[in-house]
Amino acid sequence: MNKSTLTLAVTAAILGQTLSQEAVAAGFIEDSSATLRLKNFYINQDVRNQDAPRSEEWGQAFFLDYKSGFTEGPVGFGLDVLAMHAIRLDDGGRAGKAGIERTPGGMFPLESNGKAKNDFGRVGVTGKLRFSKTEARLGTLLPRMPVLVYNDGRLLPQLFHGAQITSNEIKDLTLTAGKIEHSTERNSSDSYGLSISGANSGRRAQFSNEFYFAGADYKATKDLLLQYYYGNLRDFYKQHFFGLVHDWKLPVGALKTDLRYFYSDSDGKNESASGRAEGYVSSGANGSSGEVDNNLWSAMFTYSLSGHSLGLGYQKVTGNS
């Protein structure tokens, strides 16, 4: 091989590698999107019938949500980034008009003197992988499942951190499974372990870094969805969920039926007297031992017609927690 032939071969190899890299990255860039969203939030909890100060706060938040596509090939890789920042407009202060005291209401982290911080923010990063009709995600998650729903009831949302796999390999069947290790609360930039009401306060506060979940959504017919989900927070509780959603097109309008059942029971240290003495307890009815034990049934019927809807629902909870 002479010098000119060798140079041509090397140039062709470099060009081929460059084109290959561009092809792999094409889906990552071309299918990406970025969204800027603003949220203004004001809260006023006027507990005038209690011996407590009024909680009041006002803030402005900015969200930059970047979602990449997937690289081309049998296995695609991607990256999502959610950046958010909140600015305090009013924390209520310690002395309001007419001598009415106002305290921060849980929208912003607190300084050592008890006042709300001027601003705070966080960045959530999620790596993702796709193979066939299965997608895996690792990092920051915003789950919306019967056994785990992130809370967006303040200026910034609650974030969960862990891994999740979602598969649609079987027609009309969606399978979901994963593990959550930490959460970032609505008024914080730090992540913490997981707990339940009753066990996360005081000197004996207890937390867990293991919440396992799995579920199935089966589209039995085009109008009928059947669901089963399981959740387990180690040393606290395990929960089973059964759901049915049916859409019925009537001669005039449509009727939607949504039936749900939750069964929750104790797990690990929560189910033993010694564990509950250590602080692995659940809030419950008067006389409750602190052991997780409850059932929840609910039914919702919604009639829709020309953009209007009328719903009738019923819910019943039994148990000691």
Tab-separated table of C-alpha atoms in Angstrom:
chain	number	residue	atom	x	y	z
A	1	MET	CA	0.000	0.000	0.000
A	2	ASN	CA	1.492	3.338	-1.042
A	3	LYS	CA	1.328	6.553	0.989
A	4	SER	CA	-1.614	8.044	-0.908
A	5	THR	CA	-3.681	4.863	-0.512
A	6	LEU	CA	-2.904	4.701	3.232
A	7	THR	CA	-3.899	8.365	3.677
A	8	LEU	CA	-7.176	7.753	1.848
A	9	ALA	CA	-7.952	4.723	4.003
A	10	VAL	CA	-7.267	6.605	7.254
A	11	THR	CA	-9.354	9.577	6.078
A	12	ALA	CA	-12.233	7.259	5.155
A	13	ALA	CA	-12.041	5.557	8.572
A	14	ILE	CA	-12.095	8.882	10.442
A	15	LEU	CA	-14.960	10.166	8.295
A	16	GLY	CA	-16.919	6.951	8.820
A	17	GLN	CA	-16.426	7.156	12.589
A	18	THR	CA	-17.535	10.802	12.620
A	19	LEU	CA	-20.642	10.045	10.567
A	20	SER	CA	-21.412	7.083	12.838
A	21	GLN	CA	-21.146	9.272	15.947
A	22	GLU	CA	-23.374	11.890	14.357
A	23	ALA	CA	-25.949	9.234	13.479
A	24	VAL	CA	-25.920	7.876	17.027
A	25	ALA	CA	-26.333	11.355	18.510
A	26	ALA	CA	-28.974	12.424	15.991
A	27	GLY	CA	-31.927	11.090	17.972
A	28	PHE	CA	-30.497	12.465	21.215
A	29	ILE	CA	-30.452	16.037	19.845
A	30	GLU	CA	-33.256	16.052	17.258
A	31	ASP	CA	-35.866	14.572	19.624
A	32	SER	CA	-34.903	16.795	22.564
A	33	SER	CA	-37.045	19.607	23.965
A	34	ALA	CA	-36.682	22.378	26.542
A	35	THR	CA	-39.534	24.109	28.348
A	36	LEU	CA	-39.449	27.202	30.557
A	37	ARG	CA	-42.342	27.446	33.020
A	38	LEU	CA	-43.202	30.036	35.685
A	39	LYS	CA	-45.314	29.471	38.786
A	40	ASN	CA	-46.581	32.083	41.246
A	41	PHE	CA	-47.910	30.672	44.511
A	42	TYR	CA	-49.553	32.272	47.548
A	43	ILE	CA	-50.770	30.466	50.654
A	44	ASN	CA	-52.698	31.787	53.641
A	45	GLN	CA	-53.704	29.377	56.386
A	46	ASP	CA	-55.836	31.450	58.756
A	47	VAL	CA	-56.264	29.291	61.871
A	48	ARG	CA	-58.246	31.912	63.752
A	49	ASN	CA	-60.141	29.243	65.713
A	50	GLN	CA	-56.903	27.843	67.152
A	51	ASP	CA	-54.271	29.193	69.488
A	52	ALA	CA	-51.676	29.472	66.705
A	53	PRO	CA	-50.272	32.186	64.435
A	54	ARG	CA	-51.456	32.498	60.849
A	55	SER	CA	-49.245	30.866	58.189
A	56	GLU	CA	-48.724	32.986	55.112
A	57	GLU	CA	-46.172	32.992	52.263
A	58	TRP	CA	-45.849	34.174	48.683
A	59	GLY	CA	-43.240	33.196	46.100
A	60	GLN	CA	-42.253	33.014	42.434
A	61	ALA	CA	-40.695	29.912	40.860
A	62	PHE	CA	-38.920	29.247	37.557
A	63	PHE	CA	-38.640	25.799	35.963
A	64	LEU	CA	-36.360	24.775	33.090
A	65	ASP	CA	-37.260	21.269	31.924
A	66	TYR	CA	-34.911	19.681	29.361
A	67	LYS	CA	-35.730	16.266	27.916
A	68	SER	CA	-33.368	14.628	25.442
A	69	GLY	CA	-34.241	12.059	22.845
A	70	PHE	CA	-32.543	8.662	22.684
A	71	THR	CA	-29.379	7.820	20.814
A	72	GLU	CA	-29.934	5.579	17.814
A	73	GLY	CA	-29.221	1.853	17.885
A	74	PRO	CA	-30.641	-1.243	19.619
A	75	VAL	CA	-30.054	0.407	23.004
A	76	GLY	CA	-30.781	4.127	23.238
A	77	PHE	CA	-29.464	6.442	25.928
A	78	GLY	CA	-30.857	9.802	27.039
A	79	LEU	CA	-30.719	12.441	29.749
A	80	ASP	CA	-33.372	14.626	31.390
A	81	VAL	CA	-32.561	17.705	33.496
A	82	LEU	CA	-35.072	19.613	35.614
A	83	ALA	CA	-33.733	22.858	37.134
A	84	MET	CA	-35.912	24.962	39.430
A	85	HIS	CA	-35.462	28.086	41.531
A	86	ALA	CA	-37.834	29.838	43.942
A	87	ILE	CA	-37.717	33.486	45.054
A	88	ARG	CA	-39.499	34.663	48.186
A	89	LEU	CA	-41.810	37.631	47.692
A	90	ASP	CA	-43.273	37.609	51.217
A	91	ASP	CA	-42.725	35.237	54.143
A	92	GLY	CA	-45.436	36.723	56.314
A	93	GLY	CA	-42.983	38.070	58.868
A	94	ARG	CA	-43.304	37.715	62.610
A	95	ALA	CA	-45.705	40.593	63.200
A	96	GLY	CA	-48.579	41.376	60.904
A	97	LYS	CA	-51.129	44.171	60.907
A	98	ALA	CA	-53.211	44.733	64.018
A	99	GLY	CA	-50.782	42.611	66.020
A	100	ILE	CA	-51.637	39.401	64.127
A	101	GLU	CA	-48.601	37.148	64.032
A	102	ARG	CA	-47.748	35.417	60.766
A	103	THR	CA	-45.221	32.628	60.389
A	104	PRO	CA	-43.698	30.889	57.331
A	105	GLY	CA	-46.064	28.238	56.039
A	106	GLY	CA	-43.673	25.592	54.746
A	107	MET	CA	-42.975	26.980	51.275
A	108	PHE	CA	-39.317	27.954	51.873
A	109	PRO	CA	-36.522	26.510	54.016
A	110	LEU	CA	-35.987	28.306	57.321
A	111	GLU	CA	-32.934	30.175	58.559
A	112	SER	CA	-31.556	29.547	62.052
A	113	ASN	CA	-33.600	32.531	63.323
A	114	GLY	CA	-36.846	30.961	62.123
A	115	LYS	CA	-37.347	33.232	59.108
A	116	ALA	CA	-37.797	31.938	55.590
A	117	LYS	CA	-34.830	32.048	53.201
A	118	ASN	CA	-34.862	34.615	50.404
A	119	ASP	CA	-34.538	31.931	47.732
A	120	PHE	CA	-33.613	28.305	47.132
A	121	GLY	CA	-33.370	25.907	44.230
A	122	ARG	CA	-32.392	22.453	43.042
A	123	VAL	CA	-31.486	20.467	39.951
A	124	GLY	CA	-32.773	16.989	39.208
A	125	VAL	CA	-30.912	14.783	36.710
A	126	THR	CA	-32.311	11.551	35.274
A	127	GLY	CA	-30.425	9.128	33.052
A	128	LYS	CA	-32.589	6.955	30.826
A	129	LEU	CA	-32.150	3.873	28.688
A	130	ARG	CA	-34.500	2.391	26.092
A	131	PHE	CA	-34.451	-1.129	24.649
A	132	SER	CA	-37.295	-2.206	22.369
A	133	LYS	CA	-40.466	-1.102	24.245
A	134	THR	CA	-38.831	-1.021	27.676
A	135	GLU	CA	-37.469	2.106	29.343
A	136	ALA	CA	-35.318	2.388	32.473
A	137	ARG	CA	-34.806	5.624	34.405
A	138	LEU	CA	-32.247	6.371	37.136
A	139	GLY	CA	-32.063	9.572	39.184
A	140	THR	CA	-34.797	12.106	39.889
A	141	LEU	CA	-38.342	10.771	39.490
A	142	LEU	CA	-41.817	12.348	39.606
A	143	PRO	CA	-43.971	9.230	40.071
A	144	ARG	CA	-47.735	9.154	39.570
A	145	MET	CA	-48.839	5.696	40.628
A	146	PRO	CA	-51.572	4.476	42.986
A	147	VAL	CA	-48.964	3.547	45.616
A	148	LEU	CA	-46.694	6.595	45.167
A	149	VAL	CA	-47.564	10.130	44.011
A	150	TYR	CA	-45.241	13.134	44.244
A	151	ASN	CA	-46.706	16.169	46.013
A	152	ASP	CA	-46.971	19.410	44.042
A	153	GLY	CA	-49.049	21.353	46.562
A	154	ARG	CA	-46.535	24.153	47.182
A	155	LEU	CA	-44.235	26.389	45.131
A	156	LEU	CA	-41.724	23.643	44.242
A	157	PRO	CA	-42.690	19.967	43.908
A	158	GLN	CA	-41.547	17.054	45.997
A	159	LEU	CA	-38.884	14.962	44.223
A	160	PHE	CA	-38.089	11.273	44.577
A	161	HIS	CA	-34.708	9.679	43.846
A	162	GLY	CA	-34.290	6.101	42.672
A	163	ALA	CA	-34.785	3.806	39.676
A	164	GLN	CA	-37.804	2.766	37.625
A	165	ILE	CA	-38.428	0.387	34.712
A	166	THR	CA	-41.506	0.582	32.489
A	167	SER	CA	-42.221	-2.093	29.882
A	168	ASN	CA	-44.812	-2.267	27.094
A	169	GLU	CA	-43.461	-5.404	25.420
A	170	ILE	CA	-46.825	-7.198	25.741
A	171	LYS	CA	-49.754	-5.680	23.879
A	172	ASP	CA	-52.249	-3.808	26.106
A	173	LEU	CA	-50.110	-4.495	29.205
A	174	THR	CA	-47.845	-1.965	30.943
A	175	LEU	CA	-45.512	-3.292	33.646
A	176	THR	CA	-43.763	-0.988	36.118
A	177	ALA	CA	-41.208	-1.715	38.853
A	178	GLY	CA	-38.549	0.150	40.781
A	179	LYS	CA	-36.987	1.329	44.010
A	180	ILE	CA	-36.989	4.735	45.738
A	181	GLU	CA	-34.232	5.609	48.216
A	182	HIS	CA	-34.659	9.315	49.059
A	183	SER	CA	-37.010	12.236	48.645
A	184	THR	CA	-36.575	16.003	48.500
A	185	GLU	CA	-39.431	17.765	50.233
A	186	ARG	CA	-41.316	20.741	48.789
A	187	ASN	CA	-39.545	23.320	50.958
A	188	SER	CA	-36.008	21.919	50.861
A	189	SER	CA	-32.957	21.484	48.633
A	190	ASP	CA	-31.715	18.465	50.600
A	191	SER	CA	-32.739	14.834	50.222
A	192	TYR	CA	-33.855	12.667	53.129
A	193	GLY	CA	-34.838	9.093	53.895
A	194	LEU	CA	-38.455	7.955	53.663
A	195	SER	CA	-40.893	7.672	56.532
A	196	ILE	CA	-44.581	7.804	57.486
A	197	SER	CA	-46.676	10.179	59.560
A	198	GLY	CA	-45.998	9.529	63.218
A	199	ALA	CA	-42.473	8.182	62.794
A	200	ASN	CA	-40.655	11.191	61.335
A	201	SER	CA	-40.705	13.644	64.220
A	202	GLY	CA	-39.240	13.937	67.683
A	203	ARG	CA	-36.071	12.472	69.142
A	204	ARG	CA	-36.824	8.962	67.862
A	205	ALA	CA	-37.552	9.864	64.237
A	206	GLN	CA	-37.039	6.874	61.979
A	207	PHE	CA	-36.477	6.635	58.224
A	208	SER	CA	-35.966	4.006	55.546
A	209	ASN	CA	-34.064	4.086	52.249
A	210	GLU	CA	-35.943	1.191	50.670
A	211	PHE	CA	-39.315	1.669	49.000
A	212	TYR	CA	-40.013	-1.064	46.431
A	213	PHE	CA	-42.895	-0.911	43.992
A	214	ALA	CA	-44.315	-2.895	41.089
A	215	GLY	CA	-47.510	-2.702	39.114
A	216	ALA	CA	-49.487	-3.720	36.054
A	217	ASP	CA	-51.988	-1.797	33.923
A	218	TYR	CA	-53.965	-4.111	31.634
A	219	LYS	CA	-56.248	-2.755	28.920
A	220	ALA	CA	-58.739	-5.658	28.887
A	221	THR	CA	-60.873	-3.905	26.262
A	222	LYS	CA	-60.783	-0.446	24.709
A	223	ASP	CA	-63.149	0.705	27.477
A	224	LEU	CA	-61.875	-1.294	30.475
A	225	LEU	CA	-58.599	-0.823	32.403
A	226	LEU	CA	-57.583	-3.225	35.201
A	227	GLN	CA	-54.797	-2.321	37.634
A	228	TYR	CA	-52.723	-3.936	40.364
A	229	TYR	CA	-49.863	-2.249	42.262
A	230	TYR	CA	-47.706	-3.226	45.220
A	231	GLY	CA	-45.630	-0.947	47.433
A	232	ASN	CA	-43.344	-1.761	50.351
A	233	LEU	CA	-41.530	0.724	52.588
A	234	ARG	CA	-39.151	-1.469	54.530
A	235	ASP	CA	-39.758	-1.565	58.306
A	236	PHE	CA	-42.972	0.440	57.933
A	237	TYR	CA	-45.674	-0.987	55.679
A	238	LYS	CA	-46.654	-3.000	52.612
A	239	GLN	CA	-49.610	-2.045	50.443
A	240	HIS	CA	-51.730	-3.713	47.751
A	241	PHE	CA	-53.857	-1.755	45.279
A	242	PHE	CA	-56.588	-3.033	42.956
A	243	GLY	CA	-58.260	-0.712	40.468
A	244	LEU	CA	-60.879	-0.778	37.725
A	245	VAL	CA	-61.660	2.057	35.297
A	246	HIS	CA	-64.496	1.640	32.782
A	247	ASP	CA	-65.765	4.087	30.148
A	248	TRP	CA	-69.310	3.521	28.877
A	249	LYS	CA	-70.567	5.499	25.896
A	250	LEU	CA	-74.288	6.124	26.295
A	251	PRO	CA	-76.788	7.211	23.637
A	252	VAL	CA	-76.455	10.644	25.239
A	253	GLY	CA	-73.139	11.372	26.986
A	254	ALA	CA	-70.795	8.908	28.689
A	255	LEU	CA	-70.377	7.313	32.117
A	256	LYS	CA	-66.974	6.661	33.716
A	257	THR	CA	-66.629	4.227	36.615
A	258	ASP	CA	-63.502	4.324	38.817
A	259	LEU	CA	-63.255	1.670	41.561
A	260	ARG	CA	-60.275	1.416	43.938
A	261	TYR	CA	-59.218	-0.730	46.881
A	262	PHE	CA	-56.106	-0.339	49.078
A	263	TYR	CA	-54.981	-2.832	51.695
A	264	SER	CA	-52.107	-1.678	53.938
A	265	ASP	CA	-50.361	-3.782	56.569
A	266	SER	CA	-47.302	-3.491	58.811
A	267	ASP	CA	-43.792	-4.507	57.779
A	268	GLY	CA	-40.587	-5.252	59.651
A	269	LYS	CA	-40.021	-3.202	62.792
A	270	ASN	CA	-43.443	-1.543	62.576
A	271	GLU	CA	-45.146	-4.889	63.214
A	272	SER	CA	-43.197	-5.642	66.403
A	273	ALA	CA	-43.738	-4.028	69.782
A	274	SER	CA	-40.008	-3.422	70.217
A	275	GLY	CA	-39.798	-1.743	66.814
A	276	ARG	CA	-42.679	0.570	67.585
A	277	ALA	CA	-41.037	1.425	70.884
A	278	GLU	CA	-37.996	2.521	68.876
A	279	GLY	CA	-40.097	4.981	66.893
A	280	TYR	CA	-41.285	2.954	63.879
A	281	VAL	CA	-44.877	4.029	64.504
A	282	SER	CA	-47.833	5.205	62.460
A	283	SER	CA	-50.359	7.890	63.285
A	284	GLY	CA	-53.755	6.342	63.922
A	285	ALA	CA	-57.003	6.380	65.797
A	286	ASN	CA	-57.178	6.803	69.573
A	287	GLY	CA	-55.799	3.730	71.261
A	288	SER	CA	-53.831	2.630	68.183
A	289	SER	CA	-50.604	0.740	68.856
A	290	GLY	CA	-48.913	2.547	65.975
A	291	GLU	CA	-48.975	-0.530	63.733
A	292	VAL	CA	-50.024	0.069	60.121
A	293	ASP	CA	-53.381	-1.634	59.549
A	294	ASN	CA	-56.096	-0.243	57.288
A	295	ASN	CA	-58.370	-0.821	54.307
A	296	LEU	CA	-59.688	1.789	51.901
A	297	TRP	CA	-62.491	1.386	49.377
A	298	SER	CA	-63.611	4.099	46.979
A	299	ALA	CA	-65.971	4.443	44.015
A	300	MET	CA	-66.380	7.384	41.649
A	301	PHE	CA	-69.051	7.635	38.929
A	302	THR	CA	-68.781	10.534	36.473
A	303	TYR	CA	-71.347	11.386	33.812
A	304	SER	CA	-70.037	13.615	30.981
A	305	LEU	CA	-71.927	15.521	28.297
A	306	SER	CA	-70.672	18.209	25.886
A	307	GLY	CA	-67.779	19.424	28.008
A	308	HIS	CA	-69.690	19.193	31.290
A	309	SER	CA	-69.420	16.491	33.929
A	310	LEU	CA	-71.225	15.494	37.107
A	311	GLY	CA	-69.583	13.112	39.564
A	312	LEU	CA	-70.730	11.107	42.560
A	313	GLY	CA	-68.157	9.435	44.828
A	314	TYR	CA	-67.968	7.451	48.029
A	315	GLN	CA	-64.965	6.449	50.163
A	316	LYS	CA	-64.664	4.317	53.284
A	317	VAL	CA	-61.622	3.705	55.487
A	318	THR	CA	-61.399	1.038	58.186
A	319	GLY	CA	-58.575	0.018	60.502
A	320	ASN	CA	-56.466	1.538	63.262
A	321	SER	CA	-53.971	3.654	61.307
